[in-house]
PDB file of C-alpha atoms in Angstrom:
ATOM      1  CA  MET U   8       2.021  24.693  -8.768  1.00 80.00           C
ATOM      2  CA  CYS U   9       2.439  21.007  -7.999  1.00 86.00           C
ATOM      3  CA  LEU U  10       3.824  20.082  -4.608  1.00 87.00           C
ATOM      4  CA  VAL U  11       5.360  16.701  -5.486  1.00 91.00           C
ATOM      5  CA  ASP U  12       7.947  16.461  -8.253  1.00 92.00           C
ATOM      6  CA  ARG U  13       8.504  12.744  -8.145  1.00 95.00           C
ATOM      7  CA  ILE U  14       7.795   9.576  -6.176  1.00 97.00           C
ATOM      8  CA  ASP U  15      10.340   6.759  -6.100  1.00 98.00           C
ATOM      9  CA  ALA U  16       9.423   3.324  -4.764  1.00 98.00           C
ATOM     10  CA  GLU U  17      11.534   0.197  -4.487  1.00 98.00           C
ATOM     11  CA  THR U  18      11.253  -3.302  -3.101  1.00 98.00           C
ATOM     12  CA  HIS U  19      13.036  -6.596  -3.558  1.00 97.00           C
ATOM     13  CA  ALA U  20      12.201 -10.274  -3.896  1.00 97.00           C
ATOM     14  CA  HIS U  21      14.261 -13.268  -2.887  1.00 95.00           C
ATOM     15  CA  ALA U  22      14.224 -16.450  -4.964  1.00 92.00           C
ATOM     16  CA  THR U  23      11.604 -17.968  -2.649  1.00 94.00           C
ATOM     17  CA  GLU U  24       9.130 -15.146  -3.313  1.00 96.00           C
ATOM     18  CA  ASP U  25       6.628 -14.887  -6.163  1.00 97.00           C
ATOM     19  CA  TYR U  26       7.821 -11.979  -8.315  1.00 97.00           C
ATOM     20  CA  ASP U  27       4.294 -11.110  -9.465  1.00 97.00           C
ATOM     21  CA  LYS U  28       3.111 -10.868  -5.865  1.00 97.00           C
ATOM     22  CA  VAL U  29       6.037  -8.635  -4.953  1.00 98.00           C
ATOM     23  CA  MET U  30       5.334  -6.373  -7.948  1.00 97.00           C
ATOM     24  CA  SER U  31       1.696  -6.180  -6.845  1.00 98.00           C
ATOM     25  CA  THR U  32       2.819  -4.424  -3.655  1.00 98.00           C
ATOM     26  CA  LEU U  33       3.985  -1.456  -5.738  1.00 98.00           C
ATOM     27  CA  ILE U  34       0.709  -1.483  -7.657  1.00 98.00           C
ATOM     28  CA  ASN U  35      -1.320  -1.658  -4.430  1.00 98.00           C
ATOM     29  CA  LEU U  36       0.610   1.307  -3.048  1.00 98.00           C
ATOM     30  CA  LEU U  37       0.767   3.595  -6.087  1.00 97.00           C
ATOM     31  CA  GLY U  38      -2.157   2.495  -8.257  1.00 95.00           C
ATOM     32  CA  PRO U  39      -2.702   0.236 -11.273  1.00 94.00           C
ATOM     33  CA  GLY U  40      -1.136   2.728 -13.687  1.00 92.00           C
ATOM     34  CA  VAL U  41       2.347   1.971 -12.353  1.00 95.00           C
ATOM     35  CA  ALA U  42       2.372  -1.658 -13.549  1.00 95.00           C
ATOM     36  CA  LYS U  43       3.931  -0.736 -16.889  1.00 96.00           C
ATOM     37  CA  LEU U  44       6.468   1.587 -15.221  1.00 96.00           C
ATOM     38  CA  ILE U  45       8.015  -1.015 -12.904  1.00 97.00           C
ATOM     39  CA  GLU U  46      11.618  -1.815 -13.751  1.00 98.00           C
ATOM     40  CA  ALA U  47      13.297  -4.995 -12.540  1.00 97.00           C
ATOM     41  CA  SER U  48      16.979  -5.705 -12.056  1.00 98.00           C
ATOM     42  CA  SER U  49      18.788  -8.787 -10.827  1.00 97.00           C
ATOM     43  CA  LEU U  50      21.366  -8.918  -8.065  1.00 96.00           C
ATOM     44  CA  ARG U  51      23.186 -11.582  -6.099  1.00 95.00           C
ATOM     45  CA  GLY U  52      23.024 -11.770  -2.320  1.00 92.00           C
ATOM     46  CA  HIS U  53      25.820 -12.420   0.151  1.00 90.00           C
ATOM     47  CA  TYR U  54      25.587 -16.184  -0.410  1.00 92.00           C
ATOM     48  CA  ASN U  55      25.204 -15.775  -4.188  1.00 95.00           C
ATOM     49  CA  ASN U  56      21.428 -16.112  -3.885  1.00 94.00           C
ATOM     50  CA  PRO U  57      19.393 -14.373  -6.606  1.00 96.00           C
ATOM     51  CA  ILE U  58      17.557 -11.192  -5.622  1.00 97.00           C
ATOM     52  CA  LYS U  59      15.218  -9.255  -7.896  1.00 98.00           C
ATOM     53  CA  VAL U  60      14.834  -5.509  -7.265  1.00 98.00           C
ATOM     54  CA  PHE U  61      11.679  -3.749  -8.466  1.00 98.00           C
ATOM     55  CA  ARG U  62      11.719   0.033  -8.872  1.00 98.00           C
ATOM     56  CA  VAL U  63       9.281   2.610 -10.090  1.00 98.00           C
ATOM     57  CA  GLU U  64       9.770   6.326 -10.620  1.00 97.00           C
ATOM     58  CA  LEU U  65       6.544   8.320 -10.874  1.00 96.00           C
ATOM     59  CA  ARG U  66       6.621  11.631 -12.704  1.00 94.00           C
ATOM     60  CA  LEU U  67       2.947  12.009 -13.515  1.00 90.00           C
ATOM     61  CA  LYS U  68       1.638  14.827 -15.680  1.00 89.00           C
ATOM     62  CA  GLY U  69      -0.147  17.725 -14.082  1.00 88.00           C
ATOM     63  CA  CYS U  70      -0.252  17.296 -10.333  1.00 90.00           C
ATOM     64  CA  GLY U  71      -0.897  13.553 -10.443  1.00 92.00           C
ATOM     65  CA  ASN U  72       1.885  12.831  -7.948  1.00 93.00           C
ATOM     66  CA  ASP U  73       0.134  15.110  -5.447  1.00 90.00           C
ATOM     67  CA  ASP U  74      -2.981  12.945  -5.808  1.00 92.00           C
ATOM     68  CA  VAL U  75      -0.975   9.752  -5.245  1.00 94.00           C
ATOM     69  CA  VAL U  76       0.499  11.165  -2.016  1.00 92.00           C
ATOM     70  CA  ARG U  77      -2.940  12.301  -0.859  1.00 88.00           C
ATOM     71  CA  GLY U  78      -4.217   8.774  -1.528  1.00 92.00           C
ATOM     72  CA  ILE U  79      -1.401   7.261   0.534  1.00 93.00           C
ATOM     73  CA  ALA U  80      -2.083   9.701   3.376  1.00 88.00           C
ATOM     74  CA  ALA U  81      -5.793   8.857   3.341  1.00 89.00           C
ATOM     75  CA  ARG U  82      -5.003   5.143   3.780  1.00 93.00           C
ATOM     76  CA  LEU U  83      -2.610   5.575   6.711  1.00 91.00           C
ATOM     77  CA  SER U  84      -3.872   4.706  10.172  1.00 91.00           C
ATOM     78  CA  ASP U  85      -3.964   7.378  12.867  1.00 86.00           C
ATOM     79  CA  GLU U  86      -1.219   5.455  14.651  1.00 91.00           C
ATOM     80  CA  ASP U  87       1.067   5.614  11.597  1.00 91.00           C
ATOM     81  CA  LYS U  88       0.297   9.310  11.138  1.00 84.00           C
ATOM     82  CA  ARG U  89       1.366   9.935  14.731  1.00 83.00           C
ATOM     83  CA  LEU U  90       4.516   7.900  14.132  1.00 88.00           C
ATOM     84  CA  ILE U  91       5.355  10.128  11.171  1.00 85.00           C
ATOM     85  CA  GLU U  92       4.782  13.181  13.364  1.00 78.00           C
ATOM     86  CA  LEU U  93       7.160  11.897  16.001  1.00 82.00           C
ATOM     87  CA  SER U  94       9.851  10.791  13.569  1.00 87.00           C
ATOM     88  CA  LEU U  95       9.624  13.574  10.988  1.00 84.00           C
ATOM     89  CA  ASP U  96      13.184  14.770  11.653  1.00 83.00           C
ATOM     90  CA  SER U  97      14.600  11.377  10.689  1.00 90.00           C
ATOM     91  CA  ARG U  98      12.281  11.024   7.662  1.00 90.00           C
ATOM     92  CA  VAL U  99      13.153  14.322   5.969  1.00 88.00           C
ATOM     93  CA  SER U 100      16.321  15.297   4.143  1.00 89.00           C
ATOM     94  CA  GLY U 101      16.258  18.416   2.001  1.00 86.00           C
ATOM     95  CA  ASN U 102      13.147  18.188  -0.137  1.00 88.00           C
ATOM     96  CA  LYS U 103      12.701  14.428   0.360  1.00 92.00           C
ATOM     97  CA  LEU U 104      10.334  12.568   2.660  1.00 92.00           C
ATOM     98  CA  TYR U 105      11.303   8.932   3.325  1.00 95.00           C
ATOM     99  CA  LEU U 106       8.706   6.276   4.185  1.00 96.00           C
ATOM    100  CA  ARG U 107       8.918   2.483   4.502  1.00 98.00           C
ATOM    101  CA  PHE U 108       5.829   0.289   4.223  1.00 98.00           C
ATOM    102  CA  ASP U 109       5.343  -3.332   5.267  1.00 98.00           C
ATOM    103  CA  LYS U 110       5.569  -5.403   2.068  1.00 98.00           C
ATOM    104  CA  GLN U 111       3.428  -8.298   3.332  1.00 97.00           C
ATOM    105  CA  ARG U 112       0.629  -5.930   4.361  1.00 98.00           C
ATOM    106  CA  LEU U 113       0.818  -4.129   1.020  1.00 98.00           C
ATOM    107  CA  TYR U 114       0.326  -7.446  -0.746  1.00 97.00           C
ATOM    108  CA  LEU U 115      -2.973  -7.642   1.171  1.00 98.00           C
ATOM    109  CA  ASN U 116      -3.655  -4.035   0.053  1.00 97.00           C
ATOM    110  CA  GLU U 117      -3.192  -2.711   3.594  1.00 97.00           C
ATOM    111  CA  LEU U 118      -0.930   0.247   4.290  1.00 97.00           C
ATOM    112  CA  MET U 119       1.302   0.130   7.362  1.00 97.00           C
ATOM    113  CA  LEU U 120       4.632   1.770   8.146  1.00 97.00           C
ATOM    114  CA  SER U 121       7.481  -0.575   9.004  1.00 96.00           C
ATOM    115  CA  SER U 122      11.020  -0.338  10.270  1.00 93.00           C
ATOM    116  CA  GLY U 123      11.817  -3.923   9.273  1.00 94.00           C
ATOM    117  CA  ASP U 124      13.730  -5.268   6.286  1.00 93.00           C
ATOM    118  CA  ASP U 125      10.831  -6.651   4.229  1.00 96.00           C
ATOM    119  CA  VAL U 126       9.535  -3.290   3.046  1.00 98.00           C
ATOM    120  CA  VAL U 127       8.622  -1.086   0.135  1.00 99.00           C
ATOM    121  CA  LYS U 128      10.800   2.017   0.361  1.00 98.00           C
ATOM    122  CA  VAL U 129       9.250   5.275  -0.816  1.00 98.00           C
ATOM    123  CA  ILE U 130      10.904   8.639  -1.388  1.00 98.00           C
ATOM    124  CA  ILE U 131       8.573  11.571  -1.980  1.00 95.00           C
ATOM    125  CA  HIS U 132      10.452  14.399  -3.704  1.00 94.00           C
ATOM    126  CA  LEU U 133       8.721  17.661  -2.855  1.00 89.00           C
ATOM    127  CA  ASN U 134       8.931  20.592  -5.247  1.00 86.00           C
ATOM    128  CA  PRO U 135      12.007  22.594  -4.127  1.00 84.00           C
ATOM    129  CA  VAL U 136      10.525  25.824  -5.513  1.00 84.00           C
ATOM    130  CA  LYS U 137       7.444  25.286  -3.369  1.00 77.00           C
ATOM    131  CA  LEU U 138       9.663  24.646  -0.329  1.00 78.00           C
ATOM    132  CA  ARG U 139      11.678  27.830  -0.798  1.00 79.00           C
ATOM    133  CA  GLY U 140      10.910  30.030   2.186  1.00 71.00           C
ATOM    134  CA  SER U 141       8.460  27.481   3.548  1.00 71.00           C
ATOM    135  CA  SER U 142       8.652  24.425   5.756  1.00 71.00           C
ATOM    136  CA  ILE U 143       7.977  20.849   4.830  1.00 73.00           C
ATOM    137  CA  ILE U 144       5.213  20.928   7.431  1.00 70.00           C
ATOM    138  CA  GLY U 145       3.534  23.773   5.558  1.00 70.00           C
ATOM    139  CA  VAL U 146       3.793  21.929   2.252  1.00 72.00           C
ATOM    140  CA  LEU U 147       2.343  18.742   3.748  1.00 69.00           C
ATOM    141  CA  ARG U 148      -0.539  20.762   5.164  1.00 65.00           C
ATOM    142  CA  GLU U 149      -1.152  22.372   1.780  1.00 67.00           C
ATOM    143  CA  MET U 150      -1.337  18.896   0.246  1.00 64.00           C
ATOM    144  CA  GLY U 151      -4.142  18.010   2.593  1.00 57.00           C
ATOM    145  CA  VAL U 152      -2.085  15.589   4.616  1.00 58.00           C
ATOM    146  CA  ASP U 153      -2.165  17.795   7.681  1.00 54.00           C
ATOM    147  CA  HIS U 154      -3.422  14.796   9.652  1.00 52.00           C
ATOM    148  CA  TRP U 155       0.222  13.720   9.646  1.00 50.00           C
ATOM    149  CA  LEU U 156       0.857  16.871  11.612  1.00 50.00           C
ATOM    150  CA  ALA U 157      -2.382  17.172  13.516  1.00 45.00           C
ATOM    151  CA  SER U 158      -1.924  17.566  17.218  1.00 36.00           C
ATOM    152  CA  SER U 159      -4.877  15.500  18.360  1.00 30.00           C
ATOM    153  CA  MET U 160      -2.618  13.924  20.967  1.00 31.00           C
ATOM    154  CA  GLY U 161      -1.069  17.275  21.887  1.00 33.00           C
ATOM    155  CA  ILE U 162       2.269  16.116  20.519  1.00 32.00           C
ATOM    156  CA  LEU U 163       3.097  19.126  18.360  1.00 33.00           C
ATOM    157  CA  THR U 164       1.372  22.227  19.638  1.00 34.00           C
ATOM    158  CA  GLY U 165       2.123  25.893  20.112  1.00 34.00           C
ATOM    159  CA  ASP U 166       5.781  26.763  20.573  1.00 35.00           C
ATOM    160  CA  LEU U 167       6.884  23.174  20.090  1.00 35.00           C
ATOM    161  CA  LEU U 168       5.260  23.072  16.652  1.00 35.00           C
ATOM    162  CA  MET U 169       6.837  26.397  15.705  1.00 37.00           C
ATOM    163  CA  SER U 170      10.318  25.303  16.787  1.00 35.00           C
ATOM    164  CA  HIS U 171       9.877  21.981  14.965  1.00 36.00           C
ATOM    165  CA  ALA U 172       8.811  23.799  11.790  1.00 37.00           C
ATOM    166  CA  ALA U 173      11.715  26.247  12.060  1.00 36.00           C
ATOM    167  CA  ARG U 174      14.224  23.379  12.068  1.00 33.00           C
ATOM    168  CA  LEU U 175      12.772  22.029   8.820  1.00 35.00           C
ATOM    169  CA  VAL U 176      12.840  25.219   6.778  1.00 34.00           C
ATOM    170  CA  CYS U 177      14.506  24.598   3.441  1.00 31.00           C
ATOM    171  CA  VAL U 178      16.093  27.580   1.716  1.00 27.00           C
TER     172      VAL U 178
END
């Protein structure tokens, strides 16, 4: 059974940005196959400035979304993995894991978490059936992204890990 139902990614471009370069950030993150899936919409900013929003929704056949998430996890630095560990409570809601990546770094094909405004927003929708009676930590481990939860720094160990996992159980 696949662990990831869907992956949503979104970013935006202001009039001063090259739209092709901004779209390439989604391709660099999710792979070349997403180029034809990117949808663009136009908005107006607060001062009536044009803004282009680029979105992609991945629902790959088989367990392809699982592979995409594993690929993202493999490219994350140890520092970013530790940041995810520490902020997991604020990144999870129901069966969704929320991540934000630096758009400028993604253009250079580098993966780095960001809390700024110039980002690519990603929502990983985990399979709710797989989560039933399990924790999101368990599902992430099963996906092979247990480095996100590894306790090499002693951050989440023993009873602390168990209490953290208990708070994230989705029924």
